[in-house]
mmCIF file of C-alpha atoms and ligand atoms in Angstrom:
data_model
loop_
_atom_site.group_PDB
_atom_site.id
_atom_site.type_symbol
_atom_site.label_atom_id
_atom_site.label_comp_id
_atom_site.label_asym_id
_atom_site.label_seq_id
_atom_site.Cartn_x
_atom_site.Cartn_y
_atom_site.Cartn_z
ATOM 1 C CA UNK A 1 128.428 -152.574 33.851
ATOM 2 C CA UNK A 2 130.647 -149.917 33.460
ATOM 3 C CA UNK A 3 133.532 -148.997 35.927
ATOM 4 C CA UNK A 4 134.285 -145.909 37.653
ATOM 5 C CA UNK A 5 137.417 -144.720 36.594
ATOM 6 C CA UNK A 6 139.613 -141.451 36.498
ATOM 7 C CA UNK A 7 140.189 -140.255 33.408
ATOM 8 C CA UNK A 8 142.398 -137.013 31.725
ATOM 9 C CA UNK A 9 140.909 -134.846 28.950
ATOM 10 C CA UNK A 10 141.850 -131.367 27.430
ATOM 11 C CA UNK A 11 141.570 -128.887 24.580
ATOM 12 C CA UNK A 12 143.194 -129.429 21.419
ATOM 13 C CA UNK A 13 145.743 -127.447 22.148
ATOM 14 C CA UNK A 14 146.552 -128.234 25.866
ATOM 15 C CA UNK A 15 146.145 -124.938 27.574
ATOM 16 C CA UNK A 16 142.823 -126.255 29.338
ATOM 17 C CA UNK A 17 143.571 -129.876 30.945
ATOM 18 C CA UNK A 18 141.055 -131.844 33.421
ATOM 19 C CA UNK A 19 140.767 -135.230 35.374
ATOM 20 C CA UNK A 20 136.944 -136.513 35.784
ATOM 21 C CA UNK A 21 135.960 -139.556 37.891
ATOM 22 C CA UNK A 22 133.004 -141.346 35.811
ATOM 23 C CA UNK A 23 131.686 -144.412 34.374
ATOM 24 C CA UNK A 24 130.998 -142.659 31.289
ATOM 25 C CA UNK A 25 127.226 -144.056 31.761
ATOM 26 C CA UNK A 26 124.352 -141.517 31.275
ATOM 27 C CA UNK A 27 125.677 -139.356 28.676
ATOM 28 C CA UNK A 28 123.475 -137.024 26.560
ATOM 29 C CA UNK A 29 123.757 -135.592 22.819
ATOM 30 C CA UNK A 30 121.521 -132.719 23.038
ATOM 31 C CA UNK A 31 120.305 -130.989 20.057
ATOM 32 C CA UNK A 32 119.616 -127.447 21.854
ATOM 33 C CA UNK A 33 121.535 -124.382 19.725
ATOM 34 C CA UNK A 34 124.024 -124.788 21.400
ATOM 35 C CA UNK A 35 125.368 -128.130 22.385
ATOM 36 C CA UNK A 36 124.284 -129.414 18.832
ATOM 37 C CA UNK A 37 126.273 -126.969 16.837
ATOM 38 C CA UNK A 38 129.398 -127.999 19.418
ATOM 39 C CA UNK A 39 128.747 -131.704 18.687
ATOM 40 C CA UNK A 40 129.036 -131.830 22.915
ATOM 41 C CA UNK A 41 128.636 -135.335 24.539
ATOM 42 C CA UNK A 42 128.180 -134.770 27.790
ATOM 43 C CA UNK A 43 129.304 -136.601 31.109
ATOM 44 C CA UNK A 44 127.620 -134.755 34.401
ATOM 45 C CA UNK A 45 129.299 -134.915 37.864
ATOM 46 C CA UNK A 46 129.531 -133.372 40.336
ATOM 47 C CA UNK A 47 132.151 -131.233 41.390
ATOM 48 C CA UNK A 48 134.173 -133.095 43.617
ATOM 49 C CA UNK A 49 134.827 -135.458 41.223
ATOM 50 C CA UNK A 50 136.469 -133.136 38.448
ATOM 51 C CA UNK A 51 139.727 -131.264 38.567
ATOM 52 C CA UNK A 52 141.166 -128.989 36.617
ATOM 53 C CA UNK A 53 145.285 -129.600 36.297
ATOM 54 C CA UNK A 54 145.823 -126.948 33.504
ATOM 55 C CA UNK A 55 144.160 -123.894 33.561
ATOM 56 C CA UNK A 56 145.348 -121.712 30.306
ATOM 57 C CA UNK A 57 143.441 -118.905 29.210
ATOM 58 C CA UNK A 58 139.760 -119.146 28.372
ATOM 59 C CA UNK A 59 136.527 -117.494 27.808
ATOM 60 C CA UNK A 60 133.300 -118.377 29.274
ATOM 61 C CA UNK A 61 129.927 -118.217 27.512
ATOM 62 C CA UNK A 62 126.522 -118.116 28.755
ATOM 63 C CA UNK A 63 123.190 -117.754 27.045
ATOM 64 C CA UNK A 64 119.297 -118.310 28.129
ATOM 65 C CA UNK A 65 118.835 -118.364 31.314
ATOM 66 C CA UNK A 66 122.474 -117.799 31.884
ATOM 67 C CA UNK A 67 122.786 -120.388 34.534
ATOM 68 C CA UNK A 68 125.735 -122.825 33.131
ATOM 69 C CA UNK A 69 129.080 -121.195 32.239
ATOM 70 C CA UNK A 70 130.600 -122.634 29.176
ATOM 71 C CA UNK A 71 134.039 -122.118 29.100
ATOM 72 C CA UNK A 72 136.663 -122.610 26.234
ATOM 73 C CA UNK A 73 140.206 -122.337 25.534
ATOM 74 C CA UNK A 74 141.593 -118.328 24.137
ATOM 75 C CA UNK A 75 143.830 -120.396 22.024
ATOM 76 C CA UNK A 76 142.124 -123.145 20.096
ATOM 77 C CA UNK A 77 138.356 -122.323 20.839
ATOM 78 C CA UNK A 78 137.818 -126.160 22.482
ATOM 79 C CA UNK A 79 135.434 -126.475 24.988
ATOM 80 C CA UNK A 80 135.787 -129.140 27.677
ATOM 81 C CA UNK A 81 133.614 -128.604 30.347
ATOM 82 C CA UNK A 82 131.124 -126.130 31.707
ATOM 83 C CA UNK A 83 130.262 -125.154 35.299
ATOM 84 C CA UNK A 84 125.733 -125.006 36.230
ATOM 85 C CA UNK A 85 123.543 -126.277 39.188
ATOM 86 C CA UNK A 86 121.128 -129.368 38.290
ATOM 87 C CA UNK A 87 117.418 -128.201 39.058
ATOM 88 C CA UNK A 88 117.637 -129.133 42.898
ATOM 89 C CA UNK A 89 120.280 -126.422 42.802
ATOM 90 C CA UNK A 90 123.397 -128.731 43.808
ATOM 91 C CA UNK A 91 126.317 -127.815 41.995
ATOM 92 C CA UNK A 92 127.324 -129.919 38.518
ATOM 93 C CA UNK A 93 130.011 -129.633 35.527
ATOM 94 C CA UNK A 94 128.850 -130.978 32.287
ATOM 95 C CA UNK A 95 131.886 -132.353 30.950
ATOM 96 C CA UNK A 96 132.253 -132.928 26.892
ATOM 97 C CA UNK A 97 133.590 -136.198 26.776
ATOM 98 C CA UNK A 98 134.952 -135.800 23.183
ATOM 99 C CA UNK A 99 137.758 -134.276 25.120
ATOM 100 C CA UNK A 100 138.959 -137.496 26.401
ATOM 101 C CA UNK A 101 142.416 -138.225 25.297
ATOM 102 C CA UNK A 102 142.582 -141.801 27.440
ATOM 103 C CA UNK A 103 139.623 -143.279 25.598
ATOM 104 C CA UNK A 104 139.082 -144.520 21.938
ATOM 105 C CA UNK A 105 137.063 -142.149 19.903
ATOM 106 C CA UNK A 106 133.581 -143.750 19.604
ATOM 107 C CA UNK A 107 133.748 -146.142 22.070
ATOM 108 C CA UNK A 108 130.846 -144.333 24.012
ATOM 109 C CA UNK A 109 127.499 -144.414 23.651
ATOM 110 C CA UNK A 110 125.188 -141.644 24.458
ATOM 111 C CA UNK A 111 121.334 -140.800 24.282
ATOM 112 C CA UNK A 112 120.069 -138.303 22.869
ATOM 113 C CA UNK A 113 118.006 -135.652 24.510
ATOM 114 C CA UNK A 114 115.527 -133.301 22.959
ATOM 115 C CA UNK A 115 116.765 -130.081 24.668
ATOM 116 C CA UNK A 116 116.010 -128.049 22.088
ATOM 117 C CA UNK A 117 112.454 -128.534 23.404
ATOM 118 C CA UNK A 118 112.743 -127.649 26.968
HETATM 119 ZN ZN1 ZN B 201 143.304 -125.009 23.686
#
């Protein structure tokens, strides 16, 4: 069983930095058009347990239905997190967990989910 733990991620570059309490259980490869060409795994929270501590420049993206705001960094085009409700409406941020820099690359394990079909 995994722990809950804080842990720090950013963009490449370090304009866009973030703290996220999770147990890094429950994450999701999706292979929708647009997590799957991002390569996103994905940790969801909820907002009170993420916190943005750098907060360069950055563009946000939406597409569909337009309800989850992908945002990435002006400088080196990383995404971190994104910003949506879950569908009872309560807030969420998707957080791409490849943007870890406190964990060893490939030590998660995530399912993966046929969004591509929803
Ligand atoms: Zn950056």
């Amino acid at each position: 069983m995994a722990e809950m733990q804080t842990h720090t991620g950013s963009c490449a570059c370090g304009a866009v930095a973030y703290e996220v309490d999770t147990d890094l259980e429950g994450l999701m490869e999706c292979n929708c058009s647009h997590c799957y060409r991002k390569g996103f795994v994905l940790a969801f929270v909820s907002p009170d347990a993420f916190r943005v501590t750098q907060e360069g420049p950055q563009t946000e993206y939406t597409f569909n239905t337009h309800k989850i705001r992908h945002r990435f960094c002006d400088t080196c085009g990383v995404q971190s997190f994104a910003r949506g409700e879950k569908r009872d409406g309560s807030p969420m941020v998707a957080v791409n967990i490849r943007t870890l820099t406190d964990i060893e690359p490939f030590s998660w394990t995530a399912q993966r989910v046929d969004g591509r079909s929803f």
